[in-house]
């Protein structure tokens, strides 16, 4: 019944709105003295716990309290509850339980804490209920269960009666196919909350735990395998190697996980109790996948270009330096903007891809073909009384109407296979960086300042009144995004985002039947431009209530982009009777396989950093349709009127 409380969608606007209902102020970072405690170390999940005796995996675990440094040796120490193997150090995440299908898992669990421990997930995955195992303080329990279904699962415990995986008593449970050679990585997401135990108790005892956990979001800091960027591991691969990751969300919040520079395929999705393989014919390439609380995925990708890349949550809340636990000086903060390692935080993994000879990668040599040249100028917008940023575009085959700064930025309509050279001009009066989201391009141009590229040549931040020339050749047609990658909650809602369309022939592109719907957030709260909680509305193409005119009696393509800072949204296209019928065509710029192109109700959840293309046939005759964006099942947040005629 606990699961029922947990919203699978975590709309940030609601987070913001509901936060004030709970008058909880954050506790100091280190609420308890942890100096003399035993250390809790980060685990990279490379070594399974326990010992195999015949077909039985024997694991001895203990729950205890220790001192954890999620931001690395220089960061603060937090006193936390964690699991460790008996006789070994405590770890975050908890020790990985991993065995082949057919094994019997035998867990002995000692509770060294002074409170009752409720442990979830130590059961067979056979569809039967899995009641929590209660381990009284200073006591030991033993449990045995068979594992038959290969997949990615998890176990977690709580001392507070938390209804969802929450904090660090949580780890992976992986069942390998019998006889398979294991060559993967297990990435476990957990969270820390800066509240005292008594404040937390108050939260847990509240009437609606689901709502409260959502309200908690602004107090949470997220880690991957026990560490926060830049302390997180750098995963290293060679060009052409296959990367297989199992990602396990043992936190109370949903995370849209985004990979830079490459597509990945999701091979299975699960909720901890069940893991469902996706049939090969139904798999498709994506650059972002949403992981609800307690969800798992296994994913595969192949690094094709050398350089430095990122895998991260696309919610600004979850990668913002505002969530950093270290207290930094104003000087540090000023510096932070210029150093990728300190300009972001939280659930970010760095991926280094080496070319086959281990040589440092070079930015690609300019193509022999003459590139199409454009200038993308980032400017302050002065229209209206709200401050804002925008993009203007000029250059080869660009209509002059796109030259003045707009939000979202003008559609960048590129031709597949044609080299482009885009000069990004910064007229903002502050530094910035631009990321080409979803595009398969060279690392140097990927837009993460001081990280993209290679150690030999790192991409610079674009300083005020400076420019940066980006060169790439888009390899496939689809819907993509360009946006600021200065991970701060100002530049995105101030307007530094725009749609990027790659088409087979830009001259044949028909905006009358090919529509871009960009969901963003309009402006920051002028009273508190640097505060994490946004108080401003969602917008469609920059407006809360735009009016579109679409041609009746023909087929349209609708390209949705969610590039809000923090809002997982639901979009729909409907008339007075309900949603229309549409056909999914592409996700994240890649066409969907035939099995995923079934006509269905025109309604779709879109997480931040995802794009979706749909095809919809409008019947002849005049009618009015509604294009709605909701952040919850409740009222629409932005509503476009579509007049078909
Ligand atoms: Cu996240």
Short mmCIF file of N, CA and C in Angstrom, two decimals, residues 262-414:
data_model
loop_
_atom_site.label_atom_id
_atom_site.label_comp_id
_atom_site.label_asym_id
_atom_site.label_seq_id
_atom_site.Cartn_x
_atom_site.Cartn_y
_atom_site.Cartn_z
N UNK A 262 25.65 10.57 -27.48
CA UNK A 262 25.37 9.24 -28.03
C UNK A 262 23.96 8.82 -27.66
N UNK A 263 23.41 7.96 -28.49
CA UNK A 263 22.15 7.30 -28.13
C UNK A 263 22.44 6.08 -27.28
N UNK A 264 21.47 5.73 -26.45
CA UNK A 264 21.52 4.43 -25.78
C UNK A 264 20.19 3.73 -26.00
N UNK A 265 20.20 2.41 -25.80
CA UNK A 265 18.96 1.66 -25.87
C UNK A 265 18.64 1.12 -24.49
N UNK A 266 17.38 1.18 -24.14
CA UNK A 266 16.93 0.62 -22.87
C UNK A 266 16.53 -0.83 -23.13
N UNK A 267 17.22 -1.77 -22.47
CA UNK A 267 17.00 -3.20 -22.73
C UNK A 267 15.95 -3.79 -21.80
N UNK A 268 15.79 -3.19 -20.62
CA UNK A 268 14.75 -3.66 -19.71
C UNK A 268 14.42 -2.54 -18.74
N UNK A 269 13.19 -2.58 -18.23
CA UNK A 269 12.79 -1.61 -17.21
C UNK A 269 12.12 -2.36 -16.08
N UNK A 270 12.30 -1.87 -14.86
CA UNK A 270 11.74 -2.56 -13.71
C UNK A 270 11.37 -1.62 -12.59
N UNK A 271 10.77 -2.20 -11.55
CA UNK A 271 10.38 -1.40 -10.39
C UNK A 271 10.97 -1.97 -9.09
N UNK A 272 11.95 -2.85 -9.22
CA UNK A 272 12.56 -3.44 -8.04
C UNK A 272 12.02 -4.82 -7.74
N UNK A 273 10.72 -5.00 -8.01
CA UNK A 273 10.15 -6.32 -7.75
C UNK A 273 10.04 -7.12 -9.05
N UNK A 274 9.99 -6.43 -10.17
CA UNK A 274 9.87 -7.10 -11.46
C UNK A 274 10.75 -6.35 -12.47
N UNK A 275 11.40 -7.11 -13.34
CA UNK A 275 12.21 -6.49 -14.39
C UNK A 275 11.69 -7.02 -15.72
N UNK A 276 11.28 -6.12 -16.61
CA UNK A 276 10.66 -6.53 -17.87
C UNK A 276 11.59 -6.25 -19.03
N UNK A 277 12.08 -7.32 -19.67
CA UNK A 277 12.94 -7.09 -20.84
C UNK A 277 12.12 -6.46 -21.97
N UNK A 278 12.75 -5.60 -22.73
CA UNK A 278 12.09 -5.02 -23.90
C UNK A 278 12.53 -5.84 -25.11
N UNK A 279 11.55 -6.32 -25.86
CA UNK A 279 11.85 -7.18 -27.02
C UNK A 279 12.78 -6.42 -27.97
N UNK A 280 13.78 -7.10 -28.52
CA UNK A 280 14.73 -6.40 -29.41
C UNK A 280 14.04 -5.57 -30.49
N UNK A 281 12.95 -6.08 -31.05
CA UNK A 281 12.27 -5.34 -32.12
C UNK A 281 11.63 -4.05 -31.62
N UNK A 282 11.40 -3.96 -30.32
CA UNK A 282 10.76 -2.76 -29.76
C UNK A 282 11.75 -1.77 -29.18
N UNK A 283 13.03 -2.13 -29.15
CA UNK A 283 14.03 -1.20 -28.59
C UNK A 283 14.29 -0.08 -29.58
N UNK A 284 14.61 1.06 -29.06
CA UNK A 284 14.90 2.19 -29.95
C UNK A 284 15.88 3.12 -29.25
N UNK A 285 16.63 3.88 -30.04
CA UNK A 285 17.64 4.75 -29.44
C UNK A 285 17.01 5.95 -28.76
N UNK A 286 17.52 6.30 -27.59
CA UNK A 286 17.07 7.49 -26.86
C UNK A 286 18.30 8.21 -26.31
N UNK A 287 18.12 9.46 -25.95
CA UNK A 287 19.20 10.16 -25.23
C UNK A 287 18.79 10.49 -23.80
N UNK A 288 17.49 10.31 -23.49
CA UNK A 288 17.01 10.58 -22.14
C UNK A 288 15.98 9.52 -21.78
N UNK A 289 16.05 9.00 -20.55
CA UNK A 289 15.05 8.04 -20.09
C UNK A 289 14.66 8.40 -18.66
N UNK A 290 13.35 8.42 -18.41
CA UNK A 290 12.84 8.82 -17.09
C UNK A 290 12.80 7.62 -16.15
N UNK A 291 13.44 7.77 -14.99
CA UNK A 291 13.43 6.73 -13.97
C UNK A 291 12.59 7.21 -12.78
N UNK A 292 11.37 6.69 -12.63
CA UNK A 292 10.57 7.05 -11.45
C UNK A 292 11.23 6.52 -10.16
N UNK A 293 10.74 6.95 -9.00
CA UNK A 293 11.30 6.43 -7.74
C UNK A 293 11.21 4.90 -7.73
N UNK A 294 12.26 4.26 -7.29
CA UNK A 294 12.37 2.80 -7.16
C UNK A 294 12.52 2.08 -8.51
N UNK A 295 12.57 2.83 -9.61
CA UNK A 295 12.66 2.18 -10.92
C UNK A 295 14.10 1.76 -11.25
N UNK A 296 14.19 0.82 -12.18
CA UNK A 296 15.49 0.36 -12.67
C UNK A 296 15.47 0.37 -14.20
N UNK A 297 16.64 0.45 -14.80
CA UNK A 297 16.73 0.19 -16.24
C UNK A 297 18.09 -0.45 -16.51
N UNK A 298 18.11 -1.28 -17.55
CA UNK A 298 19.41 -1.68 -18.07
C UNK A 298 19.53 -1.05 -19.45
N UNK A 299 20.69 -0.51 -19.73
CA UNK A 299 20.89 0.25 -20.97
C UNK A 299 22.21 -0.13 -21.60
N UNK A 300 22.26 0.01 -22.92
CA UNK A 300 23.45 -0.34 -23.69
C UNK A 300 23.76 0.80 -24.65
N UNK A 301 25.03 1.13 -24.76
CA UNK A 301 25.41 2.13 -25.77
C UNK A 301 26.85 1.89 -26.19
N UNK A 302 27.18 2.46 -27.34
CA UNK A 302 28.52 2.28 -27.90
C UNK A 302 29.15 3.64 -28.14
N UNK A 303 30.21 3.96 -27.41
CA UNK A 303 30.89 5.23 -27.67
C UNK A 303 31.57 5.20 -29.03
N UNK A 304 31.20 6.14 -29.89
CA UNK A 304 31.74 6.14 -31.26
C UNK A 304 32.75 7.25 -31.48
N UNK A 305 32.78 8.21 -30.56
CA UNK A 305 33.71 9.34 -30.71
C UNK A 305 34.44 9.57 -29.40
N UNK A 306 35.73 9.81 -29.50
CA UNK A 306 36.54 10.02 -28.30
C UNK A 306 36.19 11.36 -27.66
N UNK A 307 36.58 11.51 -26.40
CA UNK A 307 36.37 12.79 -25.72
C UNK A 307 35.70 12.60 -24.38
N UNK A 308 35.34 13.74 -23.79
CA UNK A 308 34.71 13.74 -22.47
C UNK A 308 33.21 13.97 -22.62
N UNK A 309 32.44 13.12 -21.96
CA UNK A 309 30.99 13.16 -22.07
C UNK A 309 30.37 13.10 -20.69
N UNK A 310 29.06 13.31 -20.63
CA UNK A 310 28.37 13.26 -19.33
C UNK A 310 27.15 12.35 -19.41
N UNK A 311 26.80 11.78 -18.28
CA UNK A 311 25.52 11.10 -18.07
C UNK A 311 24.96 11.71 -16.80
N UNK A 312 23.79 12.36 -16.92
CA UNK A 312 23.30 13.09 -15.74
C UNK A 312 21.80 13.21 -15.73
N UNK A 313 21.27 13.55 -14.57
CA UNK A 313 19.86 13.87 -14.45
C UNK A 313 19.64 15.25 -15.07
N UNK A 314 18.52 15.41 -15.82
CA UNK A 314 18.29 16.67 -16.50
C UNK A 314 17.44 17.65 -15.69
N UNK A 315 17.11 17.30 -14.46
CA UNK A 315 16.42 18.28 -13.61
C UNK A 315 17.46 19.20 -12.99
N UNK A 316 17.30 20.49 -13.23
CA UNK A 316 18.29 21.44 -12.71
C UNK A 316 18.42 21.33 -11.19
N UNK A 317 17.27 21.08 -10.54
CA UNK A 317 17.28 20.90 -9.08
C UNK A 317 18.31 19.85 -8.64
N UNK A 318 18.51 18.84 -9.49
CA UNK A 318 19.28 17.68 -9.05
C UNK A 318 20.75 17.74 -9.45
N UNK A 319 21.11 18.78 -10.18
CA UNK A 319 22.51 18.91 -10.59
C UNK A 319 23.03 20.32 -10.30
N UNK A 320 22.28 21.04 -9.48
CA UNK A 320 22.65 22.42 -9.21
C UNK A 320 23.66 22.51 -8.07
N UNK A 321 24.55 23.46 -8.19
CA UNK A 321 25.51 23.67 -7.09
C UNK A 321 24.81 24.19 -5.84
N UNK A 322 23.56 24.66 -6.00
CA UNK A 322 22.80 25.09 -4.82
C UNK A 322 22.62 23.93 -3.84
N UNK A 323 22.66 22.70 -4.38
CA UNK A 323 22.47 21.53 -3.52
C UNK A 323 23.79 21.02 -2.93
N UNK A 324 24.86 21.68 -3.29
CA UNK A 324 26.15 21.23 -2.78
C UNK A 324 26.16 21.36 -1.26
N UNK A 325 26.73 20.38 -0.60
CA UNK A 325 26.72 20.37 0.86
C UNK A 325 27.86 21.19 1.44
N UNK A 326 28.94 21.34 0.65
CA UNK A 326 30.07 22.11 1.14
C UNK A 326 29.68 23.58 1.22
N UNK A 327 30.12 24.22 2.22
CA UNK A 327 29.96 25.67 2.26
C UNK A 327 31.09 26.27 1.43
N UNK A 328 30.74 27.10 0.44
CA UNK A 328 31.82 27.68 -0.36
C UNK A 328 31.86 29.18 -0.15
N UNK A 329 33.03 29.74 -0.31
CA UNK A 329 33.21 31.18 -0.14
C UNK A 329 32.70 31.89 -1.38
N UNK A 330 32.40 33.20 -1.29
CA UNK A 330 31.98 33.94 -2.49
C UNK A 330 33.01 33.83 -3.61
N UNK A 331 34.28 33.78 -3.25
CA UNK A 331 35.32 33.66 -4.28
C UNK A 331 35.18 32.32 -5.01
N UNK A 332 34.92 31.28 -4.23
CA UNK A 332 34.72 29.96 -4.83
C UNK A 332 33.53 30.00 -5.78
N UNK A 333 32.47 30.69 -5.34
CA UNK A 333 31.27 30.71 -6.16
C UNK A 333 31.52 31.44 -7.48
N UNK A 334 32.28 32.50 -7.42
CA UNK A 334 32.60 33.23 -8.65
C UNK A 334 33.41 32.33 -9.58
N UNK A 335 34.33 31.59 -8.99
CA UNK A 335 35.16 30.69 -9.77
C UNK A 335 34.32 29.54 -10.33
N UNK A 336 33.30 29.15 -9.55
CA UNK A 336 32.52 27.96 -9.91
C UNK A 336 31.96 28.07 -11.31
N UNK A 337 31.57 29.28 -11.69
CA UNK A 337 30.99 29.47 -13.01
C UNK A 337 31.96 29.08 -14.12
N UNK A 338 33.24 29.17 -13.85
CA UNK A 338 34.22 28.93 -14.92
C UNK A 338 34.82 27.54 -14.91
N UNK A 339 34.49 26.76 -13.93
CA UNK A 339 35.11 25.46 -13.80
C UNK A 339 34.01 24.41 -13.81
N UNK A 340 34.01 23.57 -14.85
CA UNK A 340 32.94 22.57 -14.95
C UNK A 340 32.90 21.72 -13.69
N UNK A 341 34.06 21.46 -13.11
CA UNK A 341 34.09 20.54 -11.99
C UNK A 341 33.36 21.12 -10.80
N UNK A 342 33.30 22.45 -10.69
CA UNK A 342 32.60 23.01 -9.55
C UNK A 342 31.34 23.77 -9.95
N UNK A 343 31.06 23.86 -11.25
CA UNK A 343 29.87 24.57 -11.70
C UNK A 343 28.62 23.71 -11.73
N UNK A 344 28.76 22.42 -11.46
CA UNK A 344 27.62 21.52 -11.40
C UNK A 344 27.84 20.64 -10.17
N UNK A 345 26.81 19.94 -9.77
CA UNK A 345 26.93 19.06 -8.61
C UNK A 345 25.90 17.96 -8.71
N UNK A 346 26.01 16.99 -7.81
CA UNK A 346 24.97 15.97 -7.72
C UNK A 346 25.14 14.84 -8.69
N UNK A 347 24.01 14.43 -9.31
CA UNK A 347 23.99 13.17 -10.06
C UNK A 347 24.48 13.33 -11.48
N UNK A 348 25.79 13.47 -11.58
CA UNK A 348 26.46 13.62 -12.87
C UNK A 348 27.63 12.64 -12.88
N UNK A 349 27.73 11.85 -13.94
CA UNK A 349 28.88 10.97 -14.13
C UNK A 349 29.67 11.48 -15.33
N UNK A 350 30.98 11.50 -15.21
CA UNK A 350 31.82 11.83 -16.35
C UNK A 350 32.22 10.55 -17.06
N UNK A 351 32.16 10.59 -18.39
CA UNK A 351 32.55 9.43 -19.19
C UNK A 351 33.68 9.86 -20.12
N UNK A 352 34.81 9.21 -19.99
CA UNK A 352 35.92 9.50 -20.89
C UNK A 352 35.99 8.40 -21.94
N UNK A 353 35.98 8.82 -23.19
CA UNK A 353 36.09 7.85 -24.28
C UNK A 353 37.43 8.07 -24.96
N UNK A 354 38.23 7.01 -24.97
CA UNK A 354 39.56 7.08 -25.58
C UNK A 354 39.50 6.44 -26.96
N UNK A 355 40.28 6.98 -27.88
CA UNK A 355 40.27 6.31 -29.17
C UNK A 355 41.07 5.02 -29.04
N UNK A 356 41.00 4.21 -30.08
CA UNK A 356 41.51 2.85 -29.97
C UNK A 356 42.97 2.81 -29.55
N UNK A 357 43.74 3.84 -29.94
CA UNK A 357 45.18 3.84 -29.66
C UNK A 357 45.51 4.56 -28.36
N UNK A 358 44.48 4.89 -27.58
CA UNK A 358 44.66 5.60 -26.31
C UNK A 358 45.15 7.02 -26.49
N UNK A 359 45.21 7.47 -27.73
CA UNK A 359 45.68 8.84 -27.95
C UNK A 359 44.59 9.82 -27.56
N UNK A 360 44.98 11.00 -27.19
CA UNK A 360 43.99 12.02 -26.87
C UNK A 360 43.25 12.40 -28.14
N UNK A 361 41.95 12.58 -28.05
CA UNK A 361 41.19 12.90 -29.26
C UNK A 361 41.42 14.33 -29.71
N UNK A 362 41.28 14.51 -30.98
CA UNK A 362 41.35 15.85 -31.56
C UNK A 362 39.94 16.26 -31.96
N UNK A 363 39.70 17.54 -31.94
CA UNK A 363 38.46 18.01 -32.55
C UNK A 363 38.56 17.70 -34.03
N UNK A 364 37.43 17.35 -34.64
CA UNK A 364 37.47 16.92 -36.04
C UNK A 364 38.04 18.02 -36.92
N UNK A 365 38.80 17.61 -37.91
CA UNK A 365 39.31 18.58 -38.87
C UNK A 365 38.12 19.12 -39.65
N UNK A 366 38.16 20.38 -40.04
CA UNK A 366 37.04 20.92 -40.81
C UNK A 366 36.82 20.08 -42.05
N UNK A 367 35.56 19.86 -42.37
CA UNK A 367 35.22 19.05 -43.53
C UNK A 367 35.68 19.75 -44.81
N UNK A 368 35.91 18.95 -45.84
CA UNK A 368 36.33 19.52 -47.12
C UNK A 368 35.20 20.34 -47.74
N UNK A 369 33.96 19.92 -47.45
CA UNK A 369 32.81 20.64 -47.99
C UNK A 369 32.73 22.02 -47.33
N UNK A 370 32.25 22.98 -48.08
CA UNK A 370 32.08 24.33 -47.52
C UNK A 370 30.90 24.28 -46.56
N UNK A 371 31.10 24.64 -45.31
CA UNK A 371 29.99 24.55 -44.37
C UNK A 371 28.98 25.68 -44.57
N UNK A 372 27.78 25.40 -44.16
CA UNK A 372 26.77 26.45 -44.09
C UNK A 372 27.08 27.26 -42.83
N UNK A 373 27.17 28.58 -42.99
CA UNK A 373 27.60 29.41 -41.86
C UNK A 373 26.43 30.18 -41.28
N UNK A 374 26.37 30.16 -39.96
CA UNK A 374 25.31 30.89 -39.26
C UNK A 374 25.88 31.53 -38.01
N UNK A 375 25.19 32.54 -37.53
CA UNK A 375 25.57 33.16 -36.26
C UNK A 375 24.37 33.12 -35.33
N UNK A 376 24.59 32.54 -34.17
CA UNK A 376 23.55 32.46 -33.15
C UNK A 376 23.95 33.44 -32.05
N UNK A 377 23.18 34.50 -31.93
CA UNK A 377 23.56 35.55 -30.98
C UNK A 377 22.68 35.48 -29.74
N UNK A 378 23.33 35.43 -28.59
CA UNK A 378 22.60 35.39 -27.31
C UNK A 378 22.55 36.81 -26.78
N UNK A 379 21.32 37.28 -26.58
CA UNK A 379 21.16 38.68 -26.19
C UNK A 379 20.16 38.81 -25.05
N UNK A 380 20.22 39.98 -24.42
CA UNK A 380 19.19 40.32 -23.44
C UNK A 380 17.97 40.80 -24.21
N UNK A 381 16.81 40.33 -23.79
CA UNK A 381 15.56 40.80 -24.39
C UNK A 381 15.03 41.94 -23.56
N UNK A 382 14.50 42.94 -24.23
CA UNK A 382 14.00 44.09 -23.48
C UNK A 382 12.49 44.23 -23.61
N UNK A 383 11.89 43.40 -24.47
CA UNK A 383 10.43 43.49 -24.66
C UNK A 383 9.71 43.18 -23.35
N UNK A 384 8.64 43.91 -23.08
CA UNK A 384 7.91 43.70 -21.83
C UNK A 384 8.70 44.22 -20.65
N UNK A 385 8.18 44.02 -19.47
CA UNK A 385 8.91 44.54 -18.31
C UNK A 385 9.73 43.47 -17.62
N UNK A 386 9.59 42.21 -18.06
CA UNK A 386 10.37 41.15 -17.41
C UNK A 386 11.74 41.04 -18.07
N UNK A 387 12.76 40.84 -17.27
CA UNK A 387 14.07 40.64 -17.88
C UNK A 387 14.11 39.28 -18.56
N UNK A 388 14.94 39.16 -19.56
CA UNK A 388 15.02 37.87 -20.21
C UNK A 388 16.18 37.80 -21.18
N UNK A 389 16.52 36.58 -21.56
CA UNK A 389 17.55 36.33 -22.56
C UNK A 389 16.88 35.74 -23.78
N UNK A 390 17.58 35.73 -24.89
CA UNK A 390 17.05 35.09 -26.08
C UNK A 390 18.14 34.85 -27.09
N UNK A 391 17.77 34.10 -28.15
CA UNK A 391 18.68 33.83 -29.25
C UNK A 391 18.17 34.51 -30.51
N UNK A 392 19.07 35.05 -31.29
CA UNK A 392 18.75 35.51 -32.64
C UNK A 392 19.64 34.74 -33.61
N UNK A 393 19.13 34.53 -34.84
CA UNK A 393 19.87 33.72 -35.81
C UNK A 393 19.99 34.45 -37.13
N UNK A 394 21.19 34.39 -37.71
CA UNK A 394 21.38 34.96 -39.04
C UNK A 394 22.37 34.07 -39.79
N UNK A 395 22.45 34.27 -41.12
CA UNK A 395 23.43 33.50 -41.88
C UNK A 395 22.84 32.87 -43.12
N UNK A 396 23.57 31.89 -43.67
CA UNK A 396 23.17 31.25 -44.93
C UNK A 396 21.78 30.62 -44.83
N UNK A 397 20.91 30.96 -45.75
CA UNK A 397 19.56 30.38 -45.85
C UNK A 397 18.77 30.55 -44.55
N UNK A 398 18.99 31.66 -43.86
CA UNK A 398 18.23 31.95 -42.64
C UNK A 398 17.37 33.18 -42.91
N UNK A 399 16.05 33.07 -42.69
CA UNK A 399 15.18 34.25 -42.91
C UNK A 399 15.61 35.39 -41.99
N UNK A 400 15.57 36.60 -42.54
CA UNK A 400 16.06 37.74 -41.75
C UNK A 400 15.17 37.99 -40.53
N UNK A 401 13.94 37.48 -40.57
CA UNK A 401 13.02 37.69 -39.43
C UNK A 401 13.52 37.03 -38.15
N UNK A 402 14.47 36.11 -38.26
CA UNK A 402 14.93 35.39 -37.07
C UNK A 402 16.09 36.09 -36.37
N UNK A 403 16.45 37.25 -36.87
CA UNK A 403 17.68 37.88 -36.36
C UNK A 403 17.54 38.46 -34.96
N UNK A 404 16.32 38.89 -34.58
CA UNK A 404 16.22 39.51 -33.26
C UNK A 404 15.97 38.47 -32.18
N UNK A 405 16.43 38.78 -30.99
CA UNK A 405 16.43 37.80 -29.90
C UNK A 405 15.01 37.38 -29.53
N UNK A 406 14.79 36.08 -29.44
CA UNK A 406 13.47 35.56 -29.10
C UNK A 406 13.61 34.40 -28.12
N UNK A 407 12.50 34.12 -27.43
CA UNK A 407 12.44 32.94 -26.59
C UNK A 407 11.17 32.16 -26.92
N UNK A 408 11.23 30.86 -27.17
CA UNK A 408 12.48 30.12 -27.33
C UNK A 408 13.27 30.66 -28.52
N UNK A 409 14.52 30.27 -28.60
CA UNK A 409 15.33 30.66 -29.73
C UNK A 409 14.70 30.19 -31.02
N UNK A 410 15.05 30.77 -32.16
CA UNK A 410 14.45 30.40 -33.44
C UNK A 410 14.76 28.94 -33.78
N UNK A 411 13.83 28.29 -34.51
CA UNK A 411 14.12 26.92 -34.93
C UNK A 411 15.38 26.91 -35.80
N UNK A 412 16.31 26.10 -35.39
CA UNK A 412 17.54 25.95 -36.15
C UNK A 412 17.25 24.77 -37.08
N UNK A 413 16.94 25.06 -38.34
CA UNK A 413 16.54 23.99 -39.27
C UNK A 413 17.76 23.61 -40.10
N UNK A 414 18.31 22.45 -39.82
CA UNK A 414 19.56 22.01 -40.45
C UNK A 414 19.29 20.87 -41.41
#
